[in-house]
Amino acid sequence: MREINIHPILQFSHGKELKFTFDGKTMKAYEGETVAMALYRSGIDIFSESPKLHRPRGMFCAIGKCSSCMMRVNGIPNVRTCILPVREEMVVEKHEGFGKLPDYIEKFAEPFEINKEVAIIGSGPAGLSAAITFKEFGIKALIIEENPQLGGQLIKQTHKFFGSEKEKAGTRGFEIARDLIKNIENSSIDYITNSTAFAIDENKIGVFRNNQYMKIYTKYLLIATGAAEKMIPFPGNDIPGVFGAGAAQTLMNVFGIKPGRSVLMIGAGNVGLIVSYQLLQAGIEVKAVVEAMPTIGGYFVHAAKLRRFGVPILTSTTIKEVRGNLRVEKAITISIDKKFKEIPGTEIEWNVDTVCLSTGLIPSVNLLAQAGCKLKYVTSLGGFVPVRNKDFQTTNKNIFVAGDVTGIEEASTAILEGHIAALAILEKMGLKTKKLKIESIKNLNNLRGSPFSKKIIEGLKEVECE
Amino acid sequence: MSNYLKYGYLEVKDVVSFPSLKMITKHPVVVSECIQEIPCNPCVTSCQFQAISMEGINGIPVINFEKCSGCGKCVSICPGLALFLIGIKGKKGLVTLPFEMLPVPLKGEKVYLLDRKGKEIGQGDVLRVIFPDKSTKSAVITVSFDNIELIKSVRNIRSLK
Ligand SMILES: Cc1cc2nc3c(=O)[nH]c(=O)nc-3n(C[C@H](O)[C@H](O)[C@H](O)COP(=O)(O)OP(=O)(O)OC[C@H]3O[C@@H](n4cnc5c(N)ncnc54)[C@H](O)[C@@H]3O)c2cc1C
């Protein structure tokens, strides 16, 4: 019922049909689809209830970073259904409160142990590019990825990327991802998907995968866990139908599902502008994009693409409230003055069933914090980021970082950072990579030559150590 | 503060430069609406005629109208969809634009002409459609219309249906 049937850029093919139950009702899913996606496709908006006030909850991030889609699956509460692939006969239920463990739990299988010289957590462009670099030097790294697919955020970018030929400019993001993934699959690089790394203890990583606990012993670790979308405070921000813009992208560009009929986008940075345009491509109405700042933050050309289709972009405007019973029914925006104070009487009411937030990303540094790597708060990089040197080595000398987890930037920089971090690790292993590494660091600095990167360069000065 | 960053579209006067009418009577010529320094240069590298130049990768594309052959390769590759061809053929104005929506209009079809704000400013005929190829996946569409003035404003189209 929420199927995208035709799309100007993408073709969707579905796996074989599976059946599972949701609160006792039989539901249909396609093989390869996650539980949350299958439910949403069939028109289900409400996945859980808030523990105290029993307010309905839908999904928010759709990439396994938040807790909005947690349900009871085969008796186990608090399972992130947005990244859990449907299996035949699965039993899925909404749970109340914090969720109770069942009386009887099937014993988890004995943990098994793996030894690896290098492990990479996260298979976005940063992680994949690092794995390919290791391979080129004859080292087989292990990639650990919690989503069912490799590729991170890159698999859902349907627009053409900027850059030069070297960065495959003019190629669409998902095609860059497809090439990286092909390279990984064809070269017998080891990877495990549906696998969440949840703890790091010296040279051990704890990973959970399909009820199986794994201990991965490794000498070097590269953390490339990406970023999560920010939630902002306003009344009704928890009503089902309020999504991260990236979630809307996952729904439509990865799974071919319409996130809604009519959308209000909050935030006119690149993510907000690009996702709005992609919503139009999926045949969804975008009522407006609102932006609290007095000017558009994303690239002008992305804004111009939207305006040409008549989508207004309202600057100096913010979201005041979202209303709706079981799903978003209305959104109210309001103009703000130079001091970001609301101007009474300037409210606009929008009849929308979906509100997308594209108000920034936060680096996913949880594992780094837990591993004791030093972090620092840098506003222009998106929040807490790891202190590191030019080699992307953290204060824990065997842990390296790359990509959005080091500060919010782009896939093109993530790819280079993964490459540089891998070269630095290889250098520590005694391989001759120094020249290549220095050259790549130069390329990275070149990519940051535009006025848009000024703030990032300032921010980097605060976290880069010797 | 420049208005285009407040509203998200250019006024005709904001466009850096247009070729002369005489020039575009011979054949269509590219105009650029890429006005910010962003790290991007496929327009430069895709042009066989060296008609587009840029200072470093972060420069703004500068068009040598004399050298432009009007082939439209840059229109289909530009990641920002910010290049257009304008021309005059007989008594008609021509605009060639990238198009990434469905349905792709067909040759001969009548369409609404839209300006940079998506406002209807007339009707035109689809003169040529280059369907998306495997790599670019943007269609490139040429529309013709009676009011030659509109070559400076038509930047999108919508099916009459
Ligand atoms: C709408 C939008 C448009 C964009 N447009 C562009 C563009 O035009 N050009 C450009 O260059 N960039 C663009 N980007 C940015 C680009 O997608 C990101 O910068 C890039 O994907 C970051 O790469 P990454 O490898 O650091 O992280 P990600 O791609 O986020 O990948 C991180 C991976 O780590 C996994 N992971 C996280 N935690 C764990 C864990 N504990 N255990 C196991 N796995 C884990 C995640 O599941 C994920 O797959 C865009 C982004 C968005 C959202």
XYZ file of C-alpha atoms and ligand atoms in Angstrom, chain A residues 63 65 121-128 144-147 149-154 156-157 159-162 195-198 224-227 229 245-246 249 270-272 274-275 278 299 302 361 364 367 402-405 408-415, ligand 1:
114
model
C 19.383 2.638 10.561
C 20.820 4.045 15.926
C 33.544 -1.620 12.730
C 31.137 -0.072 10.227
C 30.854 -0.677 6.500
C 30.061 2.804 5.238
C 32.328 4.365 2.630
C 35.050 4.861 5.287
C 35.079 1.228 6.418
C 34.815 -0.219 2.908
C 31.637 -5.842 11.297
C 28.336 -4.251 10.242
C 25.090 -4.073 12.185
C 22.791 -3.361 9.248
C 23.584 -4.556 4.037
C 27.076 -3.213 3.537
C 27.514 0.388 2.458
C 26.317 2.604 5.315
C 24.580 5.816 4.297
C 26.000 5.700 0.812
C 20.682 5.503 -0.326
C 22.244 8.519 -2.017
C 21.947 12.008 -6.441
C 25.111 12.614 -8.416
C 28.112 13.435 -6.297
C 30.295 16.481 -6.572
C 26.391 -7.908 13.745
C 26.523 -5.224 16.387
C 29.812 -4.399 18.050
C 28.818 -3.414 21.582
C 34.006 3.850 11.266
C 30.567 3.859 12.854
C 29.242 6.959 11.082
C 26.659 9.270 12.614
C 20.417 12.064 13.110
C 15.267 12.667 6.894
C 17.708 9.771 6.530
C 15.661 8.015 2.489
C 22.285 19.534 2.158
C 20.498 16.565 3.719
C 17.164 18.403 3.904
C 18.568 16.464 -1.180
C 16.038 14.294 0.624
C 14.349 12.587 -3.636
C 24.600 24.047 -1.570
C 20.407 21.674 -4.407
C 24.003 14.605 12.548
C 28.396 7.807 16.732
C 32.234 2.632 21.298
C 37.614 7.370 9.890
C 34.512 8.926 8.344
C 31.609 10.729 9.970
C 32.528 9.396 13.429
C 30.370 15.157 10.048
C 31.564 15.580 6.490
C 30.986 13.747 3.248
C 31.344 10.341 1.646
C 34.218 11.586 -0.486
C 36.194 12.585 2.611
C 35.115 9.385 4.415
C 36.565 7.289 1.587
C 20.872 12.859 2.454
C 22.354 12.731 2.432
C 23.030 13.187 1.312
C 24.411 13.077 1.227
N 25.031 13.534 0.104
C 26.371 13.407 -0.036
C 27.044 13.856 -1.222
O 26.431 14.378 -2.151
N 28.382 13.709 -1.299
C 29.087 13.123 -0.299
O 30.308 12.989 -0.440
N 28.473 12.710 0.845
C 27.141 12.834 1.003
N 26.507 12.427 2.163
C 27.301 12.029 3.313
C 27.750 10.589 3.318
O 26.694 9.710 3.063
C 28.368 10.290 4.665
O 29.292 11.299 4.986
C 29.094 8.965 4.627
O 28.190 7.920 4.379
C 29.847 8.700 5.931
O 30.511 7.491 5.811
P 30.944 6.631 7.060
O 31.589 5.417 6.501
O 31.705 7.470 7.993
O 29.607 6.275 7.839
P 28.222 5.606 7.435
O 27.979 5.640 5.995
O 27.227 6.204 8.340
O 28.444 4.086 7.851
C 28.609 3.678 9.179
C 28.253 2.221 9.281
O 28.627 1.728 10.557
C 27.665 0.809 11.025
N 27.743 0.750 12.478
C 27.573 1.775 13.349
N 27.730 1.342 14.622
C 28.002 0.014 14.559
C 28.255 -0.995 15.544
N 28.276 -0.717 16.842
N 28.494 -2.265 15.123
C 28.490 -2.559 13.800
N 28.250 -1.644 12.826
C 28.012 -0.377 13.200
C 26.369 1.426 10.537
O 25.354 0.458 10.470
C 26.760 1.966 9.163
O 26.524 1.032 8.146
C 25.123 12.513 2.298
C 24.439 12.047 3.430
C 23.065 12.130 3.509
C 22.352 11.611 4.738
